[in-house]
Coordinates of C-alpha atoms in Angstrom, one line a residue:
Chain A
X18 CA -115.7 42.0 39.6
X19 CA -118.9 42.8 37.7
X20 CA -116.9 42.7 34.5
X21 CA -115.5 39.3 35.1
X22 CA -118.9 37.9 35.9
X23 CA -120.3 39.3 32.7
X24 CA -117.4 37.9 30.9
X25 CA -118.2 34.4 32.2
X26 CA -121.8 35.0 31.3
X27 CA -120.8 36.0 27.8
X28 CA -118.6 32.8 27.5
X29 CA -121.5 30.7 28.7
X30 CA -123.8 32.4 26.2
X31 CA -121.3 31.7 23.4
X32 CA -121.0 28.1 24.3
X33 CA -124.7 27.8 24.6
X34 CA -125.2 29.5 21.3
X35 CA -122.8 27.0 19.6
X36 CA -124.0 23.8 21.2
X37 CA -127.3 23.5 19.3
X38 CA -125.5 23.9 15.9
X39 CA -122.8 21.5 17.0
X40 CA -125.3 18.9 18.3
X41 CA -127.1 18.7 14.9
X42 CA -124.4 19.4 12.4
X43 CA -121.4 17.8 14.1
X44 CA -122.7 14.2 13.8
X45 CA -123.5 14.9 10.1
X46 CA -120.0 16.4 9.5
X47 CA -118.2 13.7 11.3
X48 CA -120.4 11.2 9.6
X49 CA -119.3 12.6 6.2
X50 CA -115.7 12.4 7.2
X51 CA -116.0 8.8 8.2
X52 CA -118.1 8.0 5.1
X53 CA -115.4 9.3 2.8
X54 CA -112.8 7.3 4.7
X55 CA -114.8 4.2 4.3
X56 CA -115.6 5.1 0.7
X57 CA -111.9 4.7 -0.2
X58 CA -111.9 1.2 1.3
X59 CA -115.1 0.3 -0.6
X60 CA -113.6 1.7 -3.8
X61 CA -110.6 -0.6 -3.6
X62 CA -112.9 -3.6 -2.8
X63 CA -115.2 -2.8 -5.7
X64 CA -112.3 -2.5 -8.1
X65 CA -110.9 -5.9 -7.1
X66 CA -114.4 -7.4 -7.2
X67 CA -115.5 -6.0 -10.6
X68 CA -112.2 -7.0 -12.3
X69 CA -112.4 -10.5 -10.8
X70 CA -116.1 -11.0 -11.6
X71 CA -115.6 -9.7 -15.1
X72 CA -112.8 -12.1 -15.8
X73 CA -114.3 -15.1 -14.1
X74 CA -115.8 -16.7 -17.2
X75 CA -112.4 -16.7 -18.8
X76 CA -110.9 -18.3 -15.8
X77 CA -113.7 -21.0 -15.9
X78 CA -113.2 -21.6 -19.6
X79 CA -109.4 -22.0 -19.5
X80 CA -108.9 -23.1 -15.9
X81 CA -106.0 -22.0 -13.7
X82 CA -103.6 -22.7 -16.6
X83 CA -104.8 -19.3 -18.0
X84 CA -102.1 -17.9 -15.7
X85 CA -99.2 -19.4 -17.5
X86 CA -100.5 -20.6 -20.8
X87 CA -98.6 -18.8 -23.6
X88 CA -101.3 -19.1 -26.2
X89 CA -103.0 -15.8 -27.2
X90 CA -105.0 -16.5 -30.3
X91 CA -108.1 -14.4 -30.9
X92 CA -109.0 -16.4 -34.0
X93 CA -109.4 -19.7 -32.2
X94 CA -110.4 -18.0 -29.0
X95 CA -107.7 -19.6 -27.0
X96 CA -106.3 -17.2 -24.4
X97 CA -103.5 -17.4 -21.8
X98 CA -101.8 -14.8 -19.8
X99 CA -98.3 -16.3 -19.8
X100 CA -96.7 -14.0 -22.4
X101 CA -98.1 -10.9 -20.9
X102 CA -97.3 -11.8 -17.3
X103 CA -93.7 -12.5 -18.5
X104 CA -93.6 -9.2 -20.5
X105 CA -94.9 -7.2 -17.6
X106 CA -92.5 -8.6 -15.1
X107 CA -89.5 -8.6 -17.5
X108 CA -90.0 -5.0 -18.7
X109 CA -90.5 -3.7 -15.1
X110 CA -87.4 -5.6 -13.9
X111 CA -85.3 -4.2 -16.7
X112 CA -86.6 -0.7 -15.7
X113 CA -85.6 -1.2 -12.1
X114 CA -82.1 -2.6 -13.0
X115 CA -81.4 0.4 -15.2
X116 CA -83.0 3.0 -12.8
X117 CA -81.5 1.7 -9.6
X118 CA -77.8 2.8 -10.2
X119 CA -79.0 6.1 -11.7
X120 CA -81.2 6.7 -8.6
X121 CA -78.3 5.9 -6.2
X122 CA -76.0 8.3 -8.1
X123 CA -78.5 11.1 -8.4
X124 CA -79.6 10.8 -4.7
X125 CA -75.8 10.9 -3.8
X126 CA -75.4 14.0 -6.0
X127 CA -78.5 15.7 -4.5
X128 CA -77.7 15.0 -0.9
X129 CA -73.9 15.2 -0.7
X130 CA -72.3 16.8 -3.8
X131 CA -74.6 19.5 -5.2
X132 CA -73.9 23.0 -4.0
X133 CA -76.8 24.3 -1.8
X134 CA -78.5 26.7 -4.2
X135 CA -78.5 24.1 -7.0
X136 CA -80.0 21.3 -4.9
X137 CA -83.6 22.4 -5.1
X138 CA -83.8 23.4 -8.8
X139 CA -82.1 20.1 -9.9
X140 CA -84.2 18.1 -7.5
X141 CA -87.4 19.7 -8.9
X142 CA -86.2 19.1 -12.5
X143 CA -85.7 15.4 -11.8
X144 CA -89.2 15.4 -10.3
X145 CA -90.6 16.9 -13.4
X146 CA -89.7 13.7 -15.2
X147 CA -92.5 12.2 -13.1
X148 CA -95.0 14.8 -14.1
X149 CA -94.7 14.3 -17.9
X150 CA -97.7 12.2 -19.0
X151 CA -97.2 8.6 -20.0
X152 CA -98.3 9.2 -23.6
X153 CA -95.6 11.9 -24.1
X154 CA -93.0 9.3 -23.1
X155 CA -94.7 7.0 -25.6
X156 CA -94.5 9.5 -28.5
X157 CA -90.9 10.5 -27.7
X158 CA -89.9 6.8 -27.4
X159 CA -91.7 5.8 -30.6
X160 CA -90.5 8.7 -32.8
X161 CA -87.0 9.4 -31.3
X162 CA -85.7 6.6 -29.2
X163 CA -86.8 3.6 -31.2
X164 CA -85.1 4.7 -34.4
X165 CA -81.9 5.5 -32.6
X166 CA -81.8 2.1 -30.8
X167 CA -82.6 0.3 -34.1
X168 CA -79.8 2.2 -35.9
X169 CA -77.0 2.6 -33.3
X170 CA -77.6 0.2 -30.4
X171 CA -79.0 -3.0 -31.6
X172 CA -76.8 -3.8 -34.7
X173 CA -73.5 -3.7 -32.8
X174 CA -74.9 -5.6 -29.8
X175 CA -76.3 -8.3 -32.0
X176 CA -73.0 -8.6 -33.9
X177 CA -70.8 -8.6 -30.8
X178 CA -72.9 -10.4 -28.1
X179 CA -75.2 -12.4 -30.3
X180 CA -72.7 -15.3 -31.1
X181 CA -71.8 -15.8 -27.4
X182 CA -73.5 -19.0 -26.1
X183 CA -76.3 -18.6 -23.6
X184 CA -75.8 -14.8 -23.1
X185 CA -76.2 -14.4 -26.9
X186 CA -79.8 -15.6 -26.6
X187 CA -80.6 -12.2 -25.1
X188 CA -79.4 -10.4 -28.2
X189 CA -81.1 -12.1 -31.1
X190 CA -83.4 -11.1 -33.9
X191 CA -83.7 -8.2 -36.3
X192 CA -82.9 -4.7 -35.0
X193 CA -86.5 -3.4 -34.9
X194 CA -85.9 -0.8 -32.2
X195 CA -89.2 -1.5 -30.6
X196 CA -89.1 -4.3 -28.0
X197 CA -88.6 -5.4 -24.5
X198 CA -85.3 -3.5 -23.9
X199 CA -86.6 -0.2 -25.3
X200 CA -89.8 -0.5 -23.1
X201 CA -87.6 -1.2 -20.1
X202 CA -85.4 1.8 -20.8
X203 CA -88.3 4.2 -21.2
X204 CA -89.9 2.8 -18.0
X205 CA -86.6 3.3 -16.2
X206 CA -86.7 7.0 -17.0
X207 CA -90.3 7.2 -15.8
X208 CA -89.7 5.5 -12.5
X209 CA -86.4 7.2 -11.8
X210 CA -87.9 10.3 -10.2
X211 CA -90.1 8.2 -7.8
X212 CA -87.2 6.1 -6.6
X213 CA -84.8 9.1 -6.4
X214 CA -87.3 11.3 -4.5
X215 CA -87.8 8.6 -1.8
X216 CA -84.0 7.9 -1.7
X217 CA -83.4 11.6 -1.0
X218 CA -86.1 11.7 1.6
X219 CA -84.6 8.6 3.4
X220 CA -81.0 9.9 3.2
X221 CA -82.0 13.3 4.6
X222 CA -83.5 11.5 7.6
X223 CA -80.2 10.0 8.5
X224 CA -79.1 11.6 11.8
X225 CA -76.1 13.9 11.1
X226 CA -74.4 12.7 14.2
X227 CA -73.7 9.2 12.9
X228 CA -72.5 10.6 9.5
X229 CA -70.2 13.0 11.4
X230 CA -68.7 10.3 13.5
X231 CA -67.8 8.4 10.3
X232 CA -66.3 11.6 8.8
X233 CA -64.5 12.0 12.1
X234 CA -62.6 8.8 11.7
X235 CA -61.5 9.9 8.2
X236 CA -64.1 8.3 5.9
X237 CA -64.6 9.9 2.5
X238 CA -68.0 11.3 1.3
X239 CA -68.6 8.2 -0.7
X240 CA -67.6 5.8 2.1
X241 CA -70.0 7.6 4.4
X242 CA -72.8 7.3 1.8
X243 CA -72.1 3.7 1.2
X244 CA -71.3 2.4 4.7
X245 CA -73.4 4.7 6.9
X246 CA -76.3 6.5 5.1
X247 CA -77.4 3.7 2.7
X248 CA -77.3 0.9 5.4
X249 CA -79.2 3.2 7.7
X250 CA -82.0 3.7 5.2
X251 CA -81.8 0.3 3.7
X252 CA -85.3 -0.9 4.5
X253 CA -87.1 2.2 3.3
X254 CA -84.9 2.2 0.2
X255 CA -85.9 -1.3 -0.7
X256 CA -89.5 0.0 -0.3
X257 CA -88.7 2.8 -2.7
X258 CA -87.4 0.4 -5.3
X259 CA -90.6 -1.7 -4.9
X260 CA -92.7 1.5 -5.5
X261 CA -90.8 2.0 -8.7
X262 CA -91.3 -1.6 -9.7
X263 CA -95.1 -1.2 -8.9
X264 CA -95.3 1.9 -11.1
X265 CA -93.5 0.2 -13.9
X266 CA -95.7 -2.9 -13.9
X267 CA -98.9 -0.9 -14.6
X268 CA -97.5 1.7 -17.0
X269 CA -99.6 1.6 -20.2
X270 CA -99.3 4.2 -22.8
X271 CA -95.6 4.6 -23.0
X272 CA -95.1 0.8 -23.1
X273 CA -97.8 0.4 -25.8
X274 CA -95.9 2.7 -28.1
X275 CA -92.5 1.1 -27.8
X276 CA -92.8 -2.6 -26.9
X277 CA -93.8 -3.8 -30.4
X278 CA -97.0 -5.6 -29.2
X279 CA -96.3 -9.1 -30.1
X280 CA -98.0 -11.8 -28.1
X281 CA -95.2 -14.2 -28.5
X282 CA -92.7 -15.4 -25.9
X283 CA -89.0 -14.6 -26.7
X284 CA -85.9 -14.7 -24.6
X285 CA -84.3 -11.9 -26.7
X286 CA -84.2 -8.4 -25.2
X287 CA -84.7 -7.0 -28.7
X288 CA -87.8 -9.1 -29.6
X289 CA -91.1 -7.3 -29.6
X290 CA -93.3 -8.3 -26.6
X291 CA -96.4 -7.3 -24.7
X292 CA -97.3 -6.4 -21.2
X293 CA -100.7 -6.9 -19.5
X294 CA -101.4 -3.2 -19.7
X295 CA -100.3 -2.8 -23.3
X296 CA -102.4 -5.9 -24.4
X297 CA -105.5 -4.5 -22.7
X298 CA -105.0 -1.1 -24.3
X299 CA -104.3 -2.6 -27.7
X300 CA -106.8 -5.4 -28.0
X301 CA -109.7 -3.8 -26.1
X302 CA -111.1 -2.0 -29.2
X303 CA -111.5 -5.4 -30.9
X304 CA -113.3 -7.0 -28.0
X305 CA -117.1 -6.8 -27.9
X306 CA -119.2 -6.8 -24.8
X307 CA -119.7 -10.4 -23.5
X308 CA -117.0 -11.9 -25.7
X309 CA -114.6 -14.4 -24.4
X310 CA -111.8 -12.0 -25.4
X311 CA -113.1 -9.2 -23.3
X312 CA -113.4 -11.6 -20.3
X313 CA -109.8 -12.7 -20.9
X314 CA -108.7 -9.1 -21.0
X315 CA -110.6 -8.4 -17.7
X316 CA -108.9 -11.4 -16.2
X317 CA -105.6 -10.1 -17.3
X318 CA -106.5 -6.8 -15.6
X319 CA -107.3 -8.7 -12.4
X320 CA -103.9 -10.5 -12.5
X321 CA -102.1 -7.1 -13.0
X322 CA -104.0 -5.7 -10.1
X323 CA -103.0 -8.5 -7.8
X324 CA -99.3 -8.3 -8.8
X325 CA -99.1 -4.5 -8.4
X326 CA -101.2 -4.6 -5.2
X327 CA -98.7 -7.1 -3.6
X328 CA -95.7 -5.0 -4.8
X329 CA -97.1 -1.7 -3.7
X330 CA -98.3 -3.0 -0.4
X331 CA -94.9 -4.4 0.4
X332 CA -93.4 -1.1 -0.6
X333 CA -95.6 0.8 1.8
X334 CA -94.9 -1.5 4.7
X335 CA -91.1 -1.3 4.1
X336 CA -91.1 2.5 3.8
X337 CA -93.4 3.1 6.7
X338 CA -91.6 0.7 9.1
X339 CA -88.4 2.5 8.6
X340 CA -89.5 6.1 8.6
X341 CA -91.5 5.5 11.7
X342 CA -88.6 4.0 13.6
Chain B
X1 CA -50.8 3.5 -4.9
X2 CA -51.3 4.0 -1.2
X3 CA -54.6 3.0 0.4
X4 CA -55.5 6.6 1.1
X5 CA -54.8 7.7 -2.5
X6 CA -57.0 4.7 -3.7
X7 CA -59.8 5.7 -1.4
X8 CA -59.6 9.3 -2.6
X9 CA -59.6 8.2 -6.2
X10 CA -62.7 6.0 -5.6
X11 CA -64.4 9.0 -3.9
X12 CA -63.7 11.3 -6.9
X13 CA -64.7 8.7 -9.4
X14 CA -68.1 8.0 -7.7
X15 CA -68.7 11.7 -7.3
X16 CA -68.0 12.2 -11.0
X17 CA -70.2 9.4 -12.0
X18 CA -73.1 10.6 -9.7
X19 CA -72.8 14.1 -11.1
X20 CA -72.8 12.6 -14.6
X21 CA -76.0 10.6 -13.8
X22 CA -77.7 13.8 -12.5
X23 CA -76.6 15.6 -15.6
X24 CA -77.9 12.7 -17.7
X25 CA -81.4 13.0 -16.2
X26 CA -81.4 16.7 -16.9
X27 CA -80.3 16.1 -20.5
X28 CA -83.0 13.6 -21.0
X29 CA -85.6 16.0 -19.6
X30 CA -84.3 18.7 -21.9
X31 CA -84.3 16.3 -24.8
X32 CA -88.0 15.4 -24.3
X33 CA -88.9 19.1 -24.0
X34 CA -86.9 19.9 -27.0
X35 CA -88.5 17.2 -29.0
X36 CA -91.9 18.5 -28.0
X37 CA -91.0 22.1 -28.8
X38 CA -89.3 21.4 -32.2
X39 CA -92.1 19.2 -33.4
X40 CA -95.1 20.7 -31.6
X41 CA -94.4 24.4 -32.1
X42 CA -94.4 24.4 -36.0
X43 CA -97.7 22.5 -35.9
X44 CA -99.2 24.9 -33.4
X45 CA -101.4 27.4 -35.2
X46 CA -104.7 29.1 -34.5
X47 CA -106.5 26.3 -36.4
X48 CA -105.5 23.9 -33.5
X49 CA -107.8 25.9 -31.2
X50 CA -110.5 26.9 -33.6
X51 CA -111.2 23.8 -35.7
X52 CA -112.5 20.4 -34.6
X53 CA -110.8 17.1 -35.5
X54 CA -111.2 16.4 -39.3
X55 CA -110.1 13.7 -41.8
X56 CA -106.5 13.9 -42.9
X57 CA -105.7 16.8 -45.2
X58 CA -108.9 18.7 -44.2
X59 CA -107.1 21.2 -41.9
X60 CA -108.6 19.9 -38.7
X61 CA -107.7 21.1 -35.2
X62 CA -108.1 19.9 -31.7
X63 CA -110.9 22.1 -30.4
X64 CA -113.4 19.4 -29.6
X65 CA -110.6 17.4 -27.9
X66 CA -109.5 20.3 -25.8
X67 CA -113.0 21.2 -24.8
X68 CA -113.8 17.6 -24.1
X69 CA -110.8 17.3 -21.9
X70 CA -111.6 20.5 -20.0
X71 CA -115.2 19.3 -19.3
X72 CA -114.2 15.8 -18.2
X73 CA -111.4 17.1 -16.0
X74 CA -113.7 19.8 -14.5
X75 CA -116.4 17.2 -13.7
X76 CA -113.7 14.8 -12.3
X77 CA -112.5 17.6 -10.0
X78 CA -116.1 18.5 -8.9
X79 CA -116.7 14.8 -8.0
X80 CA -113.3 13.9 -6.7
X81 CA -112.2 16.9 -4.7
X82 CA -114.9 16.9 -2.0
X83 CA -114.4 13.2 -1.4
X84 CA -110.7 13.5 -1.3
X85 CA -110.8 16.5 0.9
X86 CA -113.1 14.9 3.4
X87 CA -111.1 11.6 3.4
X88 CA -107.9 13.5 3.9
X89 CA -109.5 15.4 6.7
X90 CA -110.7 12.2 8.2
X91 CA -107.2 10.8 8.2
X92 CA -105.7 13.9 9.7
X93 CA -108.4 14.7 12.3
X94 CA -110.2 11.5 13.2
X95 CA -108.1 8.7 12.0
X96 CA -104.7 9.7 13.3
X97 CA -103.2 6.7 15.1
X98 CA -106.3 4.5 14.8
X99 CA -106.4 1.2 13.2
X100 CA -109.1 2.2 10.6
X101 CA -107.1 5.4 9.8
X102 CA -104.0 3.3 9.1
X103 CA -106.0 1.0 6.8
X104 CA -107.5 3.9 4.9
X105 CA -104.1 5.5 4.5
X106 CA -102.6 2.3 3.3
X107 CA -105.4 1.7 0.8
X108 CA -105.2 5.2 -0.4
X109 CA -101.4 4.8 -1.0
X110 CA -102.1 1.7 -3.1
X111 CA -104.8 3.5 -5.1
X112 CA -102.4 6.4 -5.7
X113 CA -100.0 4.1 -7.5
X114 CA -102.4 1.6 -8.9
X115 CA -102.3 1.2 -12.7
X116 CA -104.6 3.8 -14.2
X117 CA -105.6 1.5 -17.0
X118 CA -107.3 -0.8 -14.4
X119 CA -109.3 2.2 -13.2
X120 CA -110.5 2.5 -16.8
X121 CA -111.5 -1.2 -16.9
X122 CA -113.2 -0.9 -13.6
X123 CA -115.4 2.1 -14.7
X124 CA -116.0 0.2 -18.0
X125 CA -117.5 -2.7 -16.0
X126 CA -119.2 -0.4 -13.5
X127 CA -120.8 2.2 -15.8
X128 CA -120.2 1.5 -19.5
X129 CA -121.5 -2.0 -19.7
X130 CA -124.7 -1.6 -17.5
X131 CA -125.6 1.8 -19.1
X132 CA -125.1 0.6 -22.6
X133 CA -122.3 2.8 -23.9
X134 CA -119.2 5.0 -23.6
X135 CA -119.9 8.4 -22.2
X136 CA -118.3 11.6 -20.9
X137 CA -119.7 10.7 -17.5
X138 CA -117.8 7.4 -17.4
X139 CA -114.6 9.2 -18.4
X140 CA -115.1 11.9 -15.7
X141 CA -115.7 9.3 -13.0
X142 CA -112.6 7.4 -14.1
X143 CA -110.6 10.6 -13.8
X144 CA -112.3 11.4 -10.5
X145 CA -111.0 8.1 -9.1
X146 CA -107.5 9.2 -10.0
X147 CA -108.0 12.6 -8.5
X148 CA -109.2 11.3 -5.1
X149 CA -106.0 9.7 -3.8
X150 CA -103.9 12.7 -4.8
X151 CA -106.2 15.1 -2.9
X152 CA -106.4 12.7 0.1
X153 CA -102.6 12.5 0.3
X154 CA -101.9 16.3 0.1
X155 CA -104.8 17.2 2.3
X156 CA -103.6 15.0 5.1
X157 CA -100.1 16.1 4.7
X158 CA -101.1 19.8 4.8
X159 CA -103.5 19.4 7.7
X160 CA -100.8 17.7 9.7
X161 CA -98.7 20.9 9.4
X162 CA -101.4 22.9 11.2
X163 CA -100.4 23.3 14.9
X164 CA -102.5 21.3 17.4
X165 CA -102.7 24.4 19.6
X166 CA -104.8 26.2 16.9
X167 CA -107.4 23.4 17.1
X168 CA -107.3 23.2 20.9
X169 CA -107.9 27.0 21.1
X170 CA -111.0 26.6 18.9
X171 CA -112.3 23.6 20.8
X172 CA -111.7 25.5 24.1
X173 CA -114.0 28.2 22.9
X174 CA -116.7 25.5 22.5
X175 CA -116.6 25.3 18.7
X176 CA -118.0 22.0 17.3
X177 CA -115.7 19.9 15.1
X178 CA -117.2 21.0 11.9
X179 CA -116.5 24.6 12.7
X180 CA -112.9 23.8 13.9
X181 CA -112.2 22.0 10.6
X182 CA -113.9 24.4 8.2
X183 CA -113.0 27.7 9.8
X184 CA -109.6 26.9 11.4
X185 CA -107.7 23.9 10.0
X186 CA -108.9 24.1 6.4
X187 CA -108.3 27.8 6.4
X188 CA -104.9 27.5 7.8
X189 CA -103.9 24.8 5.3
X190 CA -105.8 26.4 2.4
X191 CA -102.8 27.1 0.1
X192 CA -101.5 23.5 0.5
X193 CA -104.9 22.0 -0.1
X194 CA -105.4 24.0 -3.3
X195 CA -102.0 22.9 -4.4
X196 CA -103.0 19.3 -4.0
X197 CA -106.0 19.9 -6.1
X198 CA -103.8 21.5 -8.8
X199 CA -101.5 18.5 -8.7
X200 CA -104.6 16.2 -9.1
X201 CA -105.7 18.3 -12.0
X202 CA -102.3 17.9 -13.6
X203 CA -102.4 14.2 -13.2
X204 CA -105.9 13.9 -14.6
X205 CA -105.0 16.1 -17.6
X206 CA -102.4 13.8 -18.9
X207 CA -104.1 10.4 -18.3
X208 CA -104.9 8.5 -21.4
X209 CA -105.4 4.9 -20.4
X210 CA -108.5 5.3 -18.2
X211 CA -110.3 7.2 -21.0
X212 CA -109.8 4.5 -23.6
X213 CA -112.6 2.4 -22.3
X214 CA -114.8 5.1 -20.7
X215 CA -115.2 8.2 -22.8
X216 CA -113.6 6.5 -25.9
X217 CA -113.1 9.7 -27.9
X218 CA -115.2 11.4 -30.4
X219 CA -114.2 12.9 -33.8
X220 CA -117.2 15.2 -34.0
X221 CA -118.4 18.1 -31.8
X222 CA -120.3 16.9 -28.8
X223 CA -120.9 18.4 -25.4
X224 CA -123.3 15.6 -24.5
X225 CA -121.9 13.9 -21.3
X226 CA -124.0 10.8 -22.0
X227 CA -122.3 10.2 -25.4
X228 CA -118.7 9.4 -26.2
X229 CA -116.6 12.5 -25.7
X230 CA -113.3 13.6 -27.3
X231 CA -110.3 14.3 -25.1
X232 CA -106.8 15.6 -25.8
X233 CA -104.8 12.5 -24.7
X234 CA -107.0 10.1 -26.7
X235 CA -106.8 12.4 -29.8
X236 CA -103.0 12.4 -29.4
X237 CA -102.9 8.6 -29.1
X238 CA -105.1 8.2 -32.2
X239 CA -103.2 10.7 -34.3
X240 CA -99.6 9.8 -33.2
X241 CA -100.1 6.2 -34.4
X242 CA -101.6 7.3 -37.8
X243 CA -99.8 7.3 -41.1
X244 CA -100.9 10.8 -42.0
X245 CA -98.3 13.6 -41.6
X246 CA -100.8 16.3 -40.7
X247 CA -102.4 14.1 -38.0
X248 CA -99.0 13.3 -36.5
X249 CA -98.2 17.0 -36.5
X250 CA -101.4 17.7 -34.7
X251 CA -100.5 15.0 -32.2
X252 CA -97.3 16.8 -31.4
X253 CA -99.1 20.1 -31.1
X254 CA -101.5 18.4 -28.6
X255 CA -98.6 16.8 -26.8
X256 CA -96.9 20.2 -26.4
X257 CA -100.1 21.8 -25.1
X258 CA -100.7 19.0 -22.5
X259 CA -97.0 19.0 -21.3
X260 CA -96.7 22.7 -21.0
X261 CA -100.0 22.8 -19.0
X262 CA -99.0 19.9 -16.7
X263 CA -95.5 21.1 -16.1
X264 CA -96.6 24.6 -15.4
X265 CA -99.1 23.3 -12.8
X266 CA -96.4 21.2 -11.2
X267 CA -93.9 23.9 -11.0
X268 CA -96.5 26.3 -9.5
X269 CA -97.6 23.8 -6.9
X270 CA -94.0 23.0 -5.9
X271 CA -93.3 26.6 -5.4
X272 CA -96.4 26.9 -3.1
X273 CA -95.5 23.8 -1.2
X274 CA -91.9 24.8 -0.7
X275 CA -93.1 28.1 0.8
X276 CA -95.5 26.2 3.2
X277 CA -92.8 23.9 4.5

């Protein structure tokens, strides 16, 4: 009896001993936690505000037509974002078109075909593609891929597909190697691991029961994948593709090395082009503080931020809505 | 061909193509690594680590770039890790299921994938223009902004794995929240949190774009954080695009160093994470 009373007393003493420290330091600690949470929000707000404010003079100078004007002439100081917006979207769309079937295939392989012990190592190896820095893709693309494409891919395509009316417009121009298509291919390889990883995550969340019932009525592995697993995860998988698209839109160094950096609009996949990110990286060194060119580059940055924000936000909403339900 | 035979054939064909795609991705990874090894290894000598960058033909190395990178990454981690750690803790402990928590998580996810070149432009506007010049500080802060979302994400994920009962036990003993978090949940999730920091380090180490407009690069020896500072990715960028053979060779050597470092960090962290889950 005495022991239990002293035990209670000890507990009371322990709580009493803790309370003063808790009373003073807890609000500080919890305040710090809240502050860092709010900090992230402020950070995003600041980024948007600074880019917008920095580019505002260019917007005032050229008006809203800055968004689609295809003039980019540093000599006469006439600037427009049209070519870069087109290049950004076109290269990212090419990347998604190329990466999507590959991701579907690799996710199918990783979830249904690969033998158990091989699954993880191969999955990790695919993920390592995402870890390689952008500039390494740029060097590899510039020194290895561009010459190969110029020598073996472009000449036959220009010869065979070039003369076809309409479609041929995509395959015009000299076989330079560097250009929109090459940038799209390198970007595809870079976003492939992101899309694949999320595909695998979604496919693994498909309840085994519904897959088994499909197998039970005699469906093949591919039929289950196509008619059960993929439809089940459709929303989140669209989100995954959007994430890949968002990543491709803002990729800088790799694209700068292989896109050819020409601020001209061209319908040909082989023509050199420019993205917003590559233009900023390329032309920034020649833009002095306060110059109209710098303001135009900042405005380009703001446009890129808005585009990628919308795409990434959409991606998160789609992925979360599905994984939650 | 019967319907069953046709369906089987389709199944085999798709399986073969999918296996081919997986093999293709591995071949491409191996190709990139092979390129780095075959071009970087011959260029990799002691001079890379002992000499600073020099004009073409003068036998320069990458010492100042390597040291500059290490300093900037170090400072970026010192700035970014506490903020990321606290924000991740906020999301896992205070913000779970609340409106503000969801907004912070969403914004963090956007920052995680936001174009890194824009972070560079932002820091340029925020620090380089007002303070009158490119600096190691600006570079470090740009990298810190890239570090934060990675740390937030892994910290939250790892803290979510800590059983609620552990926290409840500590609270039941009368521990205040700061003690529960620092002594119980952080300690329980320690390995995972450290892994997140390593992943953030790996990301910061390879980033080039945000440094272009912040620390700019420096061809001399400088440890002054208030002056332009050399970094490995910027040196690689500058050298790879140059017409001089020895500079291009140095670029490959630098590329090999970065990639080996980044991939090692990634494999290590994945091993730790796999064990945790």
